Coordinates of C-alpha atoms in Angstrom, one line a residue:
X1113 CA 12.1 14.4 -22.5
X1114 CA 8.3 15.9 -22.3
X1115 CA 9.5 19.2 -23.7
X1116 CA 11.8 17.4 -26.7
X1117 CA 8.6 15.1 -27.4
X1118 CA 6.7 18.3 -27.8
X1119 CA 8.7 20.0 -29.7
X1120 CA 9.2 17.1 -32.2
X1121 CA 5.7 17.0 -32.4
X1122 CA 4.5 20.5 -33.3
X1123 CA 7.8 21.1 -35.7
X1124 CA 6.4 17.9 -38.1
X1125 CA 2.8 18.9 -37.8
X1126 CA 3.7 22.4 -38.4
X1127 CA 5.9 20.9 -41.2
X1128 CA 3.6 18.6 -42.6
X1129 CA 0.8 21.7 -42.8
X1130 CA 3.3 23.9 -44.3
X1131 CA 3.6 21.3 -47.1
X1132 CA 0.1 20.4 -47.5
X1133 CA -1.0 24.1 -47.3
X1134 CA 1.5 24.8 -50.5
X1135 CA 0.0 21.6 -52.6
X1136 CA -3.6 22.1 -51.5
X1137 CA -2.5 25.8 -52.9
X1138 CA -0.8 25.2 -56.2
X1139 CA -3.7 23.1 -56.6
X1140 CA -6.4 25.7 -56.0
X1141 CA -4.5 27.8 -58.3
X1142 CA -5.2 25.6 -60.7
X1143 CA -8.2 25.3 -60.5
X1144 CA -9.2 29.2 -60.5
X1145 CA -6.8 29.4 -63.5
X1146 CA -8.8 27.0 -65.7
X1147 CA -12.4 28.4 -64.5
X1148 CA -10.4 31.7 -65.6
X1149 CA -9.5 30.6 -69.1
X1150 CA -12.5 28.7 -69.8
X1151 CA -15.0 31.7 -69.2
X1152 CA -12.5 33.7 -71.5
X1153 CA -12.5 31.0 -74.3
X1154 CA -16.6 30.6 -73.8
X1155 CA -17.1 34.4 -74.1
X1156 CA -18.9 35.4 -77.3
X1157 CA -17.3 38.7 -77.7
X1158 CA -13.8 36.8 -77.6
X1159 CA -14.6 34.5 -80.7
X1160 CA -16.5 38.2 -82.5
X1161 CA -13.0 39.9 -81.8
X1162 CA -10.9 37.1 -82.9
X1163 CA -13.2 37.5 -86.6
X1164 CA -11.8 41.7 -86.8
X1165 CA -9.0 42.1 -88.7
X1166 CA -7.0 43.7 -85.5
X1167 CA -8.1 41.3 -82.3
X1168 CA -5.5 42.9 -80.2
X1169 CA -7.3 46.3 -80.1
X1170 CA -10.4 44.3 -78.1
X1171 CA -9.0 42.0 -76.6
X1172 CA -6.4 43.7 -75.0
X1173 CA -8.6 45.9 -72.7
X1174 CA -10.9 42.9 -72.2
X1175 CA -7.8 40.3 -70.6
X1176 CA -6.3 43.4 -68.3
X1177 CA -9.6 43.6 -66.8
X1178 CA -10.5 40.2 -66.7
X1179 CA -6.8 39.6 -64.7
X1180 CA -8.2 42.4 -62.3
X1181 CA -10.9 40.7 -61.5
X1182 CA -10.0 37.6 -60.9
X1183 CA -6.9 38.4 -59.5
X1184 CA -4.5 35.9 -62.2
X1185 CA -1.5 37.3 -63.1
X1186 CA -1.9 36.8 -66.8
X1187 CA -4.5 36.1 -69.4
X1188 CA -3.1 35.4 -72.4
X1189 CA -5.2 35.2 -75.9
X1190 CA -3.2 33.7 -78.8
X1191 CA -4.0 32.4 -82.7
X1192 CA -3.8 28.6 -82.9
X1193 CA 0.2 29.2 -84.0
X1194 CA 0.3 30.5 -80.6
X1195 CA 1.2 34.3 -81.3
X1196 CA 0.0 36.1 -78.9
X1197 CA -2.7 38.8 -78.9
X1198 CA -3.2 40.1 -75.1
X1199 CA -0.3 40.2 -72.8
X1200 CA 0.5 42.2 -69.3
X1201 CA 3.9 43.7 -70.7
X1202 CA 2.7 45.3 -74.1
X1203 CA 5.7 44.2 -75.4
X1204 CA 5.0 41.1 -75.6
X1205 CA 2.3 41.0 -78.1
X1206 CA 3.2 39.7 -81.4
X1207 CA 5.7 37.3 -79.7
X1208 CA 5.2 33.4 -79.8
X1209 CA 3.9 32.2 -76.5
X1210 CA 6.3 30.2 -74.2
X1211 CA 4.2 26.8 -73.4
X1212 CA 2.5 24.0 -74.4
X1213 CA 0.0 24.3 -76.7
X1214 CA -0.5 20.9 -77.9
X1215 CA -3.0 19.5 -75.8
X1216 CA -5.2 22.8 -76.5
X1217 CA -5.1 22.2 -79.9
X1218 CA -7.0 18.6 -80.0
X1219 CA -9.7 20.3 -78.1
X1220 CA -8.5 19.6 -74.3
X1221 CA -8.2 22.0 -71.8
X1222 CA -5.0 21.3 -68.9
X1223 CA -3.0 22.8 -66.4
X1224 CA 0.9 23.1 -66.0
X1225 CA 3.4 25.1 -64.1
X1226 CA 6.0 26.2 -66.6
X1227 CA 8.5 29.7 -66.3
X1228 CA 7.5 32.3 -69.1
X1229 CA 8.0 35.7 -69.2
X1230 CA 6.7 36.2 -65.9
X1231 CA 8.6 33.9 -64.4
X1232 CA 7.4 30.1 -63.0
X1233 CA 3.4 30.4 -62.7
X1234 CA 0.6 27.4 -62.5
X1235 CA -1.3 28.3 -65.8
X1236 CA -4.0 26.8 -67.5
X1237 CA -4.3 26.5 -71.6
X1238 CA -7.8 26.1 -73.5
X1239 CA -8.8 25.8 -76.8
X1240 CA -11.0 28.9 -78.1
X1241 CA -14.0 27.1 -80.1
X1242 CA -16.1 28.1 -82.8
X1243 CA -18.7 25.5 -84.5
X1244 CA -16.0 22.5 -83.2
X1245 CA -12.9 24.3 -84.9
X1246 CA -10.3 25.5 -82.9
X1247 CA -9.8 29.7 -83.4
X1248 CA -7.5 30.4 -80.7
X1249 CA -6.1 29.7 -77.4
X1250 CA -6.3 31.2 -74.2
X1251 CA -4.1 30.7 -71.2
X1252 CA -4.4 32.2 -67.4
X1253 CA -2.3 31.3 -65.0
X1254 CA -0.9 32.5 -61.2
X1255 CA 2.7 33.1 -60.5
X1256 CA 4.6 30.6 -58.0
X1257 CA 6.0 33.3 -56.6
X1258 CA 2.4 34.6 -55.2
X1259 CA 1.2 31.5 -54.7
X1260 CA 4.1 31.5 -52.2
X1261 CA 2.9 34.9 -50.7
X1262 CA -0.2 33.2 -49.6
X1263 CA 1.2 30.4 -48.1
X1264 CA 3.2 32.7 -46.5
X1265 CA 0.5 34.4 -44.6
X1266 CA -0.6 31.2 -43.6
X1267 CA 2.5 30.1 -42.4
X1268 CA 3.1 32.5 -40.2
X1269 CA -0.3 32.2 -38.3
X1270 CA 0.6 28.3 -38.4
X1271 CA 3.9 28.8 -36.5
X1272 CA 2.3 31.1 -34.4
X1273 CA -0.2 28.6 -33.3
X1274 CA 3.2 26.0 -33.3
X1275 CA 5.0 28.0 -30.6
X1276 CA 1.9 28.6 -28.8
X1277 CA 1.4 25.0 -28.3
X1278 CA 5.0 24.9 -27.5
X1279 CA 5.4 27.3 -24.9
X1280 CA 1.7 25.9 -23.2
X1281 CA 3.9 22.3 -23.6
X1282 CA 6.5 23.9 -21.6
X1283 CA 4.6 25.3 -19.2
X1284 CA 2.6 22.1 -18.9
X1285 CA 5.7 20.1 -18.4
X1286 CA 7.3 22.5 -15.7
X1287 CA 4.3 22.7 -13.6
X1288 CA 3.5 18.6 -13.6
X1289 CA 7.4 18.3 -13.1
X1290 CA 7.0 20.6 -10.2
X1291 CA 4.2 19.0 -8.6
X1292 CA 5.6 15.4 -9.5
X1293 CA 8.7 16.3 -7.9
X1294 CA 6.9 17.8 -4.6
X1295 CA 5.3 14.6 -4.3
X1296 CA 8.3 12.3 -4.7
X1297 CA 10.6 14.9 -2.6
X1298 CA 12.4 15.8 -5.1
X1299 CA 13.4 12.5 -6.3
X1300 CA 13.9 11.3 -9.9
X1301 CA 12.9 8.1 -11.6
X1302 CA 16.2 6.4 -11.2
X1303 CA 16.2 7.5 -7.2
X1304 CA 12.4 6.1 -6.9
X1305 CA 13.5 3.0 -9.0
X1306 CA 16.7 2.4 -6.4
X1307 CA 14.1 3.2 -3.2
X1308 CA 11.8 0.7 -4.3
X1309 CA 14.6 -2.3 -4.6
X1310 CA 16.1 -1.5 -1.1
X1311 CA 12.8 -0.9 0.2
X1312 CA 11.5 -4.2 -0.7
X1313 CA 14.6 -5.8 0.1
X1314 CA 14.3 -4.1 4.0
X1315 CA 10.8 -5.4 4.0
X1316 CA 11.9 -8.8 3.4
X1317 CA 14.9 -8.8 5.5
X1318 CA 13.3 -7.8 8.4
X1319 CA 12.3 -10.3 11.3
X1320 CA 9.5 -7.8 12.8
X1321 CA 6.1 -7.4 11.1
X1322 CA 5.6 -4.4 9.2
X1323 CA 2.0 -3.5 8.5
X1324 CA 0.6 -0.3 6.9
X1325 CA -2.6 0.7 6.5
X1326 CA -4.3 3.4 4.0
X1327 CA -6.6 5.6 5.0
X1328 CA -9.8 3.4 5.5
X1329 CA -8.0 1.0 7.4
X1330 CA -7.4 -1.8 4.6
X1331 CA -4.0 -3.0 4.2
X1332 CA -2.2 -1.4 1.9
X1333 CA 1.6 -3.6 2.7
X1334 CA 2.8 -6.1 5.0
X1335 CA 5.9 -7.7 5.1
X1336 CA 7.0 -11.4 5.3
X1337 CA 7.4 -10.8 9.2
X1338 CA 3.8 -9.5 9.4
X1339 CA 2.2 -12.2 8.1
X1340 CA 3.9 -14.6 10.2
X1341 CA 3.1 -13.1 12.9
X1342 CA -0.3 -12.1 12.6
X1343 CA -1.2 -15.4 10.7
X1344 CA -2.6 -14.2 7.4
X1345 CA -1.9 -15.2 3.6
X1346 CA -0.5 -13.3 0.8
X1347 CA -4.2 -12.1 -0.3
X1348 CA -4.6 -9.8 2.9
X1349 CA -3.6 -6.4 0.5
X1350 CA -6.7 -4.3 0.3
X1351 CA -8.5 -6.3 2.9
X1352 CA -10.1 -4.3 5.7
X1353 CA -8.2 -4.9 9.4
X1354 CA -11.7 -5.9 10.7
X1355 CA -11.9 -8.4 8.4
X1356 CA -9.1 -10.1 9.1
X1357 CA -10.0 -12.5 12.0
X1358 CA -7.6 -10.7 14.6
X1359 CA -8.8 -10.8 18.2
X1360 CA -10.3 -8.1 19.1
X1361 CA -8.1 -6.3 21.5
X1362 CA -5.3 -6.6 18.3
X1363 CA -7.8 -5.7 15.7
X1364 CA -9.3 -2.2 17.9
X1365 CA -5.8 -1.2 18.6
X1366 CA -4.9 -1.4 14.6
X1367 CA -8.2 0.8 14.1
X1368 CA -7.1 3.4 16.7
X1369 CA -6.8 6.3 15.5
X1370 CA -4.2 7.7 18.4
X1371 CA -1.0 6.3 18.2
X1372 CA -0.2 3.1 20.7
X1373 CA 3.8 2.4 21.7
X1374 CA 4.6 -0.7 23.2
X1375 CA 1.3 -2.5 23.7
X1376 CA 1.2 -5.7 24.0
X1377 CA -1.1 -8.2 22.4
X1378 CA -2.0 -11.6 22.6
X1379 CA -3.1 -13.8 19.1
X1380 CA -3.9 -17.3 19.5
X1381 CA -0.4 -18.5 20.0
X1382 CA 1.6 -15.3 20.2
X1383 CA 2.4 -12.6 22.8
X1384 CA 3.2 -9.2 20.4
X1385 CA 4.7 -5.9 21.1
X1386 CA 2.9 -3.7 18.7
X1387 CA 3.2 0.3 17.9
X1388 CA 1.1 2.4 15.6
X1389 CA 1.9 5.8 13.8
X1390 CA -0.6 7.3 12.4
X1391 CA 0.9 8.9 8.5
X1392 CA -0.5 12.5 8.0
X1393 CA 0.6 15.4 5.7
X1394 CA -2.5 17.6 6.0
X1395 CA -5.1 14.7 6.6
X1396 CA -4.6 11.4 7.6
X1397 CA -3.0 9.1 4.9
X1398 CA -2.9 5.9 6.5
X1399 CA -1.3 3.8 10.0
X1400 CA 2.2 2.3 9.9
X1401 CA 2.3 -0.6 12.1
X1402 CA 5.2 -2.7 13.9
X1403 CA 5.0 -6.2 15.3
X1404 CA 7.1 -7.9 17.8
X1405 CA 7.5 -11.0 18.5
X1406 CA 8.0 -11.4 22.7
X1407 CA 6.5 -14.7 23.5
X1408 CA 9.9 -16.3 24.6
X1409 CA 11.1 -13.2 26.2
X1410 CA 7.6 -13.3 28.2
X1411 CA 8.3 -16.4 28.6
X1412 CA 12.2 -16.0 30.3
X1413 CA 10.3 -12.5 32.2
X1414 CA 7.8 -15.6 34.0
X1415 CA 10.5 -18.1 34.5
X1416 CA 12.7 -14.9 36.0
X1417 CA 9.3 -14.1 38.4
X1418 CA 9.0 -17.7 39.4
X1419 CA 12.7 -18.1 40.3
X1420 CA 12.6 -14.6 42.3
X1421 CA 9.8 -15.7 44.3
X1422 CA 11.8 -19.3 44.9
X1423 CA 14.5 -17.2 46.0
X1424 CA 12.6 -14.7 48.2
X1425 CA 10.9 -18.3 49.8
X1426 CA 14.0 -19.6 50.0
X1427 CA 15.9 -16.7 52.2
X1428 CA 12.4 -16.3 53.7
X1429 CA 13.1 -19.9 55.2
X1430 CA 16.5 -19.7 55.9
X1431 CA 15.6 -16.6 58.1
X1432 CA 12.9 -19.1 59.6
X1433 CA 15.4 -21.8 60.2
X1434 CA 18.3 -19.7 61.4
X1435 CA 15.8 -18.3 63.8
X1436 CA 15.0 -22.3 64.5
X1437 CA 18.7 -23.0 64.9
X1438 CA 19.4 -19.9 67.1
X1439 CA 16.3 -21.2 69.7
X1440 CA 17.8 -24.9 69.6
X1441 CA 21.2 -23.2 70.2
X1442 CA 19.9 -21.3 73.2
X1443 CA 17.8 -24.2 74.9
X1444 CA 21.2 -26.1 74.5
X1445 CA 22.6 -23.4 76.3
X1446 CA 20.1 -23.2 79.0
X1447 CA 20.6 -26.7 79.8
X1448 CA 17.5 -27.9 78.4
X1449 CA 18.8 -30.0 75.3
X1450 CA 15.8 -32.8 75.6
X1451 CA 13.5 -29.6 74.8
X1452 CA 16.0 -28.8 72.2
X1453 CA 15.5 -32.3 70.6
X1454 CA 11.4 -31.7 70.7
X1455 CA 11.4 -28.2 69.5
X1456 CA 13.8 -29.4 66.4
X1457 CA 12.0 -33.0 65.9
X1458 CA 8.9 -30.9 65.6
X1459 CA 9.7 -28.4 63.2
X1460 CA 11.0 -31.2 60.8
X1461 CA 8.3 -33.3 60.8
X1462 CA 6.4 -30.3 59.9
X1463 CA 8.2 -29.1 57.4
X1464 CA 8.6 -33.1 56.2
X1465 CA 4.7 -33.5 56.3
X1466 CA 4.2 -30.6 54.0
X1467 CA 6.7 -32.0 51.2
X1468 CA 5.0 -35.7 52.1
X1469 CA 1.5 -34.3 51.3
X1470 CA 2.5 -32.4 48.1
X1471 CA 4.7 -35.0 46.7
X1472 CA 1.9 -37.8 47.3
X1473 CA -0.7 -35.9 45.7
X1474 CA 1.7 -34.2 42.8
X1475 CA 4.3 -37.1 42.0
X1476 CA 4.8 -34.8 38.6
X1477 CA 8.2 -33.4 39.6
X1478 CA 7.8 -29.8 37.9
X1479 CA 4.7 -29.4 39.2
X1480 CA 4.8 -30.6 42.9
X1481 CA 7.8 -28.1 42.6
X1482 CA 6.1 -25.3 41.5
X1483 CA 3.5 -25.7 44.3
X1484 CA 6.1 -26.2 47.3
X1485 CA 7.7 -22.7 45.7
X1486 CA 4.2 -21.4 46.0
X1487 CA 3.6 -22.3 48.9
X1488 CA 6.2 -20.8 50.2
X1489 CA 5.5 -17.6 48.5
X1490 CA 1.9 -18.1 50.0
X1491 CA 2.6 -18.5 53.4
X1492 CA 5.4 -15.4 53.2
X1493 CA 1.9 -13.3 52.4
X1494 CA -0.1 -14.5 54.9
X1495 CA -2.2 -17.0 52.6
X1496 CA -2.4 -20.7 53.2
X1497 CA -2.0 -22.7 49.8
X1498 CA -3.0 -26.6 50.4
X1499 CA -3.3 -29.1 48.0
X1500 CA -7.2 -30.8 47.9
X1501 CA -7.7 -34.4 48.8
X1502 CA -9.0 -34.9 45.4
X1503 CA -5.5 -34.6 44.0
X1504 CA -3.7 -37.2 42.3
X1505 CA -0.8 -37.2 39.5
X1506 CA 1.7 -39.3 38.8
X1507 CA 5.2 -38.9 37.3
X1508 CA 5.6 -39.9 33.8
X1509 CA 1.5 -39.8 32.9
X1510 CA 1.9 -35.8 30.7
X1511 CA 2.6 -36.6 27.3
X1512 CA 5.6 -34.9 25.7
X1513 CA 2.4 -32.9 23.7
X1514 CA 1.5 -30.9 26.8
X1515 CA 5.4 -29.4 27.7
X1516 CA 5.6 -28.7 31.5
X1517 CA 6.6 -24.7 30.4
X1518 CA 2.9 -24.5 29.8
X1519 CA 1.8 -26.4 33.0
X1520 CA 3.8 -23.6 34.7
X1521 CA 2.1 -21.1 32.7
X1522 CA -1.3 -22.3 33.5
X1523 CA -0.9 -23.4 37.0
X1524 CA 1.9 -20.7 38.1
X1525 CA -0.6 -17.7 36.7
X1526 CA -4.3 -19.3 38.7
X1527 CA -1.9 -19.6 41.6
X1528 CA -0.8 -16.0 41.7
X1529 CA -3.9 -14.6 40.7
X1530 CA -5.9 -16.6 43.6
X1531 CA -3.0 -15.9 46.6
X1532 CA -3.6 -11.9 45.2
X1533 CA -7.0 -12.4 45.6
X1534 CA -7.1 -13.9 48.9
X1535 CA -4.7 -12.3 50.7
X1536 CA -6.1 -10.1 53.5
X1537 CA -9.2 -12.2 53.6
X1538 CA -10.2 -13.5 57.1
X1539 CA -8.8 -17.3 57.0
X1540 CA -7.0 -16.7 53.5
X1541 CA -6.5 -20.2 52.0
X1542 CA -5.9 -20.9 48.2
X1543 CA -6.9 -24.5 47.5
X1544 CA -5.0 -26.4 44.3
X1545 CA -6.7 -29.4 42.5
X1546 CA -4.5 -31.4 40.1
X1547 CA -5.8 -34.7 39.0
X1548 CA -7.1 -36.5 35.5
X1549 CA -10.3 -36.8 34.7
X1550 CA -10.9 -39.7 32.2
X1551 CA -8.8 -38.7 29.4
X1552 CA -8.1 -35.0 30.9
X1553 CA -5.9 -33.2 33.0
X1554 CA -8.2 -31.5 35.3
X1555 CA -6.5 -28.2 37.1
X1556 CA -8.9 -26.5 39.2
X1557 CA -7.6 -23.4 41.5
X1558 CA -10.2 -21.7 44.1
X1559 CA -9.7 -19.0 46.5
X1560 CA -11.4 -17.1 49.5
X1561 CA -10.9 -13.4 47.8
X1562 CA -14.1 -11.4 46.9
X1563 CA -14.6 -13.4 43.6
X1564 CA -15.3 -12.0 40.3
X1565 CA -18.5 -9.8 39.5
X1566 CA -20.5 -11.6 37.3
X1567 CA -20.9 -9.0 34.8
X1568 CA -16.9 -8.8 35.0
X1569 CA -16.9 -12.8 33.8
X1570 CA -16.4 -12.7 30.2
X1571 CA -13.6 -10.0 30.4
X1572 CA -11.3 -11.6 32.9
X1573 CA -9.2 -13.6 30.7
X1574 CA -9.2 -10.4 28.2
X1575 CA -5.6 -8.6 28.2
X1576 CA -5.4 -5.8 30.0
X1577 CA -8.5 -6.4 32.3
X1578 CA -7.9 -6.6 36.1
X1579 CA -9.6 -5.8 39.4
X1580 CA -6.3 -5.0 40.9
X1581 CA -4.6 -1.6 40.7
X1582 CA -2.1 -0.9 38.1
X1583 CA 1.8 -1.8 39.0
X1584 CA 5.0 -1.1 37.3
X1585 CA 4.9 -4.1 35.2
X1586 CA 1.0 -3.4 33.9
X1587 CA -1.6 -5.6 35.0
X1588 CA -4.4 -8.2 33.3
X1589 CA -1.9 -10.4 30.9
X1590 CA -1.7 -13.6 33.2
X1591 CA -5.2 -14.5 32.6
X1592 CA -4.7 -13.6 29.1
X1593 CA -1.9 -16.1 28.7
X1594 CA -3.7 -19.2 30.6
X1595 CA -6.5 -19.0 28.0
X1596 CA -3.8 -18.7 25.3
X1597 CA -2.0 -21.8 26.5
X1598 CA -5.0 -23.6 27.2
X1599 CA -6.2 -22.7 23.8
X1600 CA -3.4 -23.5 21.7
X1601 CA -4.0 -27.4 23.5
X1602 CA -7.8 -27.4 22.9
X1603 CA -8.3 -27.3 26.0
X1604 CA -11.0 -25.7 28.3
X1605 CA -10.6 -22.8 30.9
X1606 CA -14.0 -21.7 33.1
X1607 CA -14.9 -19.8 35.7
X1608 CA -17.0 -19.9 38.6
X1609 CA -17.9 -16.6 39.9
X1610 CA -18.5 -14.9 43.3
X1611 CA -21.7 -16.4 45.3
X1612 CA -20.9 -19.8 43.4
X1613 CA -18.8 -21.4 46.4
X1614 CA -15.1 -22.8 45.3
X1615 CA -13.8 -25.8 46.6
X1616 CA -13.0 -24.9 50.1
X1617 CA -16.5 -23.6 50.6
X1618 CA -15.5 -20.4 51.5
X1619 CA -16.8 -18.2 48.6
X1620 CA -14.2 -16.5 46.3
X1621 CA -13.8 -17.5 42.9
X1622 CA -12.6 -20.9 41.0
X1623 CA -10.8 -21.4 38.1
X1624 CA -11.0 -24.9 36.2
X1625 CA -8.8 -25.7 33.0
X1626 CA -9.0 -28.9 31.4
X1627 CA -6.3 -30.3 29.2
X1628 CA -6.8 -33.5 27.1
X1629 CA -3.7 -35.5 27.9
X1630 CA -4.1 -37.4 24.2
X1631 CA -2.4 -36.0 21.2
X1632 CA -4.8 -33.8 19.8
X1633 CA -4.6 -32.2 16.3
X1634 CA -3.2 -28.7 17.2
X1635 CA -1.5 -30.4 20.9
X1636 CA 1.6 -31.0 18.7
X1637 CA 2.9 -27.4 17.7
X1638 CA 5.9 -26.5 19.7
X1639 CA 4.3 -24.0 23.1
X1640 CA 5.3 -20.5 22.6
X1641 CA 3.5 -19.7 25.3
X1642 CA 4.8 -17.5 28.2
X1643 CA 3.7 -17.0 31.7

């Protein structure tokens, strides 16, 4: 289409020169015919031959060199009848002259093209004048014919110029072609056009978040999924990632200029999964970006740990209790059943006192759960878990605002965290505080590890941070999640470092989340949180 445009173009200018070279040519010949004539006609030596009794004999050598001069193709002298005197052929003289002669002869000087003798020509006529009476005529004039041999030249350099511009189109057009098509892989319009439609209908119909990034880091697209997840409006194209309120963890892992697979991320109510690719093809173009959602799979991964320590507690004590059974079954053996009776009375008001004392203080039925599970687990590590006298919840008092899958986030994550930190301590105890405070749940969780360095204390509950070595599963998200949880219910989590003194006096650390138990503006959005 490029090359046929060009070509259309250069064809009608070349076309519309050729014709305005040819009138702007007749038009010129014209003119030079008339200047012609008229310095004939005004020439005193004309009028003093046309007085002799044979005007041919002067006038004769006077038009051939005049015509060589001027480079006409005729000059013609003639009487007022219009017999001619001077002529190119010879033979001519005498004759009548073929043209108009009218005009000429009331004084006016014109131009025509007519065919004579010599063929079609542009000629001029004027009247010869001598004290306002008309003596004689004289007429110059150009043949068509090399009027057309001078366009000719023209012409030629014109079409010249045509097919250069032609062929310099051509080449023009190949080489953007080329690059065009290097840049779109070889593609044409109507492939690009049929990209873009499934392309923007695969960016709508994917669930995941699909950001990318040009090469200072604004956004250049995201998808419906990305803004979902990320929490941004429609207006976030060209905006920078720092600018977009991310957390910071999320917004310096978009900025990264290595790529990250699989890292996971926590926003203000979302656990993502995200992996960057950086776009180069000879420098760097830009970042593609992919978001996953995980937050209910993290959550079913912490309701999977909690029931897998519940299970290792629960064949932890029925090795306990077939060891139990086996000593009552031997004392029976021995004869000594009264002993028997003691040794089994004893272990079940002991194990009976423990549910009595966490069921008094936690009546919450999830909860007082969760901490006869832990302390289970606790014990099985060496670490005593006890509830604090301070304790006191009832059943029924959590609003439906404040889901019990949180609780278990909150409470299930401080636990772990403080029986890790205890454990190998010399009298390892974690001590659990679960009461209402005025219009607050109060949750307060201190243990007798090595506590937290104070210059440490405002990157605990950052993901990813942890004093503990690095497992299988990754360390540094449970803290993460509490603060997540507690802040999607406006709540408050703190920290008391080491030196501070928890609960049980013994040192360590203390963690302390408050909860208010009335419907609060953002309390009322469904928990995606996860432990």
């Amino acid at each position: 289409m490029q090359a046929v445009l060009i070509a259309v173009v250069v064809a009608g200018y070349a076309m519309f020169t050729y014709v305005s070279d040819r009138s702007q040519a007749e038009e010129a010949a014209g003119r030079q015919a008339t200047a012609v004539a008229r310095s004939v006609a005004d020439s005193p030596s004309v009028r003093e031959a046309i007085g002799t009794p044979d005007p041919t004999a002067s006038l004769q050598p006077y038009a051939l060199r005049v015509m060589r001069d001027t480079e006409v193709d005729f000059v013609t002298i003639m009487n007022p009848e219009g017999i001619r005197w001077t002529h190119p052929d010879a033979g001519q003289i005498g004759r009548h002259f073929l043209g108009n002669t009218a005009r000429a002869l009331k004084g006016e000087s014109f131009t025509e093209t007519y065919t004579g003798t010599l063929g079609a020509s542009v000629r001029a006529v004027t009247p010869i004048e001598d004290d306002g009476r008309v003596v004689g005529l004289v007429s110059a004039g150009i043949r068509v014919e090399a009027i057309s041999e001078r366009v000719s030249d023209q012409v030629k350099a014109l079409f010249a110029v045509a097919a250069g511009a032609l062929a310099l189109g051509a080449v023009g057009t190949y080489v953007v072609n080329a690059r065009l098509r290097r840049h779109t892989h070889g593609m044409n319009a109507t492939e690009l056009s049929r990209m873009h439609d499934y392309h923007q209908a695969a960016l709508h119909a994917v669930r995941e978040g699909l950001l990318m990034l040009d090469g200072r880091f604004r956004v250049a697209l995201i998808n419906d999924g990305g803004r979902e997840l990320l929490g941004v409006g429609e207006e976030v194209v060209g905006v920078s990632v720092a600018d977009l309120g991310l957390p910071a963890p999320l917004t310096g892992a978009l900025l990264a200029s290595e790529p990250r697979v699989d890292e996971v991320h926590l926003t203000a109510d979302r656990v993502l999964v995200v992996n960057t690719s950086p776009v180069s093809g000879g420098e760097r173009r830009g970042t593609v970006v992919t978001l996953r959602d995980v937050t209910e799979l993290q959550s079913l991964m912490g309701e999977l740990d909690s029931e897998r320590g519940f299970t290792q507690a629960l064949r932890s004590q029925a090795h306990e209790a077939a060891n139990r059974l086996h000593t009552v079954v031997s004392l029976i053996e021995l004869g000594r059943a009264e002993e028997a009776v003691d040794f089994a009375t004893a272990e079940l008001e002991l194990a009976q006192a423990l549910t009595d004392q966490v069921v008094a203080a936690v009546s919450e039925p999830v909860l007082a759960a969760l901490l006869l599970g832990k302390t289970a687990q606790a014990n099985e590590r060496g670490v005593e878990l006890v509830v604090s006298e301070d304790s006191g919840l009832d059943d029924g008092l959590l609003p439906e605002s404040l889901p019990a899958r949180d609780l278990v986030t909150i409470l299930g994550n401080l636990i772990d965290n403080a029986v890790d930190a205890a454990q190998g301590s010399m009298r390892a105890r974690v001590t659990v505080t679960a009461s209402t405070d005025g219009d607050d749940l109060l949750l307060r969780v201190a243990d007798t590890g090595d506590g937290v360095d104070p210059a440490h204390a405002a990157q605990v509950f950052e993901r990813g941070f942890s004093t503990k070595p690095a497992g299988p599963g990754g360390r540094g998200l449970g803290l993460a999640l509490v603060r997540q949880a507690v802040t999607r219910h406006e709540g408050t989590l703190s920290m008391a470092a080491s030196g501070n003194g928890g609960a049980n006096g013994d040192g360590g650390a203390e963690f302390t989340v408050r909860l208010p138990l009335r419907s609060a503006a953002g309390a009322a959005r469904t928990s995606g949180g996860a432990r």
